[in-house]
Amino acid sequence: SVNWRWTPTMAWDVRADYSNTHRTGTQTDGVTLSWGTSGVRVDAPKPVDDTTQNFGMNGEYQGTSPWGKLFTFKVAYTGSVYTDHDSSYTIQNPFCATGATTCDANSAPMGMMSLWPSNHSNGVSGTLAADLPAQSRYMGTASYVMMRQNENFLPFTINPNLGNDPVNGQPWTSTAALPASSLNGEINTFLSNNVLTTKLTSDLESKLSYRYYRFDNQTPEILVPMWIGADFNQATPPATVSPSSTSYRNVQSIAISYTKQNAGAQLNWRPDKHWNLGAAYGYERYDWTRADVDVTNENSGKVFADWKPIVWATARASWEFGARRYDNYDYLGNVGNAQWQNGGNTRYSTAYRQFYLDNRDRNKARFSLAMDLFHNFTVTPNFGLLNDEYKLNQATEVGLLHNHAWNAGVDVAYTLSPATRFMFSYLYEHRSQLVSSGTPGVTTGNSQYYTADVEDKVNTFVFSVDHAIIPDKLDVHLGYTTALATNSQPVNFSGGALLSNMVNSGGQIPDVKSAFQRLEATAKYTFDEDFVRGLGWKGKVFAKLGYAWERNAVANWQIDNIQPYMGGAPYCTTNLTSYGCGYMLWLANDNPNYNVHMVKASLGFKW
């Protein structure tokens, strides 16, 4: 990477930057070689060979407006090019004899996996900050970004045993069977952000804001009448495995677009040196294309206060309420009927409500109190609350019912001397997410209605010390962090049934417990200026050396009993035939338990 700056006068500031990142090696990739969920599933070494180039240039000018006020104008260009030097890789089925056309667990002898497509983007932006008459100031930004991706499609499969497309007679292994040769992906974004602040009186200030953002997806929607799944089965009759593949025909890509608008007004009042009071109103609107709803509108209000009753104490508090409502919720009309034109089990239930679109009431509060108990010793207790209530009709709808979270903690800072500073922090976090699923009103069978209360409790401790062993020459930092967490997710069926195949009492899912630790030490040494000049250099030279130890330990019922490389959880290992776990390879690449030591060294020059 390289950065360049040019300041020909005090009024001008021109900068440019360029970076090039090349990655090589392998990453673990999950591959399925069967149509259903009970067949061959393996971890494979995915090749990595890609290059990312980021570059840009901007110029900033500061001058005086015709009304005698300062202004700053900045114009910028940014670009990015991503190139993957491979388009795909192939994998051999380890549960298939060499040359065989029929393999174990109804799977393909070979599989082809696509890699990230090459793409590029270009963007321009402009920013204006200007002091205005009537003690006002305007800040505005406008930007336009163009993103493109048009890599050639790969064939549906490399399996030669599947024959030809029954519609056009082309081999499934040929790109001639595809409905299009490439994506022709095109997404453009436009942003306009405007803020006007005005000092109405000596103690009253206002702020007005408006933000417009357009995510314009011009990518053509491609209808795929028939296709191949997992290099094994045609999404067209005759179906060779269960589930029936006829409902997977006529699938169409969808191009999601949206426009987001935000408007706000805020008043800030400082009646005296002890108080700072404020109130704000906010409005947010989404206009969606190819989403379950067409429009969402949210209105919110906020009040906040800062109070400094005495010189050694400052209290801050805020409370915010917001109500979001959609206009029309129509998954089938907006998405489902276009995406999956044959219907069947490819569409999800119309009773389901997505949490980022659903009607919601939000209450959010924050409080902190900073106290200088004695010289250079500050204690800051803090508290936060978030209550999201989703307005589901539980008689007909399922989804997220509520998201409740609160946290409480304390920060302690102590400056022993100009050379030594200590810091300690503790935070307790609690979150509860109540989710409903199944079919409302059904109390028996696999579709019965149930709720799950997903609860997280986290205790986090942070301690650090900074010390200048030799002032302005040798500085050291030592820090330690530990976080202890417990996750529980009890499931309650409306019919009173219990979860089967769970080993703990009550037929419930066992808790997941985790413990994270990190110890880090850093030393920075700044060389003598005389020594640097003796080498013929001008400026500052410094060296950094760092060490970190990090450990994560998780007790998770879903992974604790997975056998190395083969097999699955106890439920799978006792049902190998019906659940296919005997045909699955796991390389533990996503195992959350690790223990790592890291060392980092750097040398810096300033001139």
Phi, psi and omega in degrees: 000154179212141177233141183226140180223139181225124178234082183296328175220174178295340184274340188246143175216112183242133182224152176216152180212154177209138176220147180224120179241122179242122180250136174223155178134212178220155172227152178284135182230138177272130185232132173253136180243015179228157182289319184264194183264359185246018182251211185287128176220125184225155168267135183229153176280103179281130179288143178237120176205086183222161181229133175239124177243126175240138183208156180188167178208141178215152177228137182233136180232134177244127182214194181243130182285167177301337179264016171080021179247156178286147172215156177228131179235135182227135175235141187216153172233138176226143179220157179210137177229122176249128181233118172263122186281356171234150178258337183196173171214160182244156182224141176267137180290116181288351180253030181226130178293148180302127179084355182285148176257340177242123187243170181300148175057036177050064185229166181275148178289332180222155177223149177240131180242132178280156175248174183300135179283147175295147183202170178208161178215152177221138181216149176232150180210158176219141181228134178233125173239122186219134170281133185245165173299171179061036177052047180241160177217136181245137174230121182223143179224138174226135180216151178222126183234135179244122180244132185227145175205119184217043176292148178296140176291155172268160175295161181301326187202164169248006180280112184283356186272001185264355174079219187243160172295122183292348181274306184253359176075005181277146178299141178297336180278000182253145176291349177294340178281352182279149177284346178207157182271338181202170185284323190055047183290131182215114177232130178240138176237144176228134180230134171227119181235129186224131180226130178235117177250141182222132175271097186292316175221184181295337183235008182229126181231143179241155175220126176244138182219149173213131181230132178235129179225129180240120174256098189257104182265104181263013179294128180297142175275126187251125177271125179247101184296315181221151184201176181248133178255128175055036179056025188228314192231142177279136175278058181193151178301151358276141177282134182257345178222166175266141004283164180302135184266001183295327183287350181272002178286164175053062175258139182235135173293151180238142181253100183280130176228160175199158172238131180240128179236135176232134175227143182208157176219138183218141174242136181232121186238127177242086184293329177203185185288351182266337189236144168222112184243148181205158176216145183217151174235139179227146178227134179226134181226132172249131169248115189256147168236128183063047172228167185296335177240162177267324184214141165234140177234135178228130174247136182220153176226148183217140172233145181211157181208141170242133183227125178238083185292327179222167189294336185258011181218136176223125178249139178228136181213148176209153176217137183225138175232135178221147178230118179251137179221140175265160178276302181222130177253112184213084181298313182295314183292325184270327188229301193304312183294333179275322185284314181238092190283343178269356178070222179075206186278009177280333178273146177272167187299138177289351176281344185283137178241128181278134190293332182277357178242340189288158174299136186209141170249133183236134169239129183223130183222148177221144177211140174211154179222111179264125183231124172271088187295321169207180190307122176065019178234112185241132177240130183229093171287149182214157182212141178221149182218137175221120177235111175251120177250119181266133191272058179283143168271101188293348177282338185225351187231152177228160180147207180281122181271318176204158174227104182248131180214143173212155179215151178213142182194186180211141174244135180233128178232133181222123176258102182291321180201172177303341184260348187225130180222136179246150176216136176225141180217140174227138180218130173250130181236139178225131180224139177228123177239114181264118185242139175244149180205184186085202180248119181305134179089346181269126185244003178222161176081183184289342183262009185295148183289139177211164174232151176229125179260099182276115186240132177238135175231125184228129172248122183239129178239133179228132177224138177210156175220135175243132183217133175267100179296315172236109185308136179061016180224305183234112180243140178233152178225134177230128181221148178221134180227136172221141178227128180244125187227148175228131177241130175231148182213067179295139180250131180236115179275143181294335179272001178085005180289158177250155176295132178271162175064021174260137190277339184271168184293148178086357179067029181252161179289130179296155177293152173253125182241141180220151178222123180244137177223143175215127176241129181223144178223134182224139176233136178234127180241126178256123184288152178300141178296325178296321178296319180294317179295326178297335177274359180087013180254161174237138180118206182242144176231130180220154179236143179234141175225129183225148176226142177217139173241131183225134181221137176231129181231121183235131172255105188228120182300337183283337183239343185299328185259007177288125180287148179304126173072322186234155171086185184215201180294168184306324181297323179287316187293342176261359180223050186299322185290311185281335183247002169065015185294341177290351180247034181233133177249126180238127181257009175060030180291335180257019177296121183283353181272120180208162179216116190224144173244134183230138177233138181221136177226145179210156178230129184237147179233137174230132177208000000 
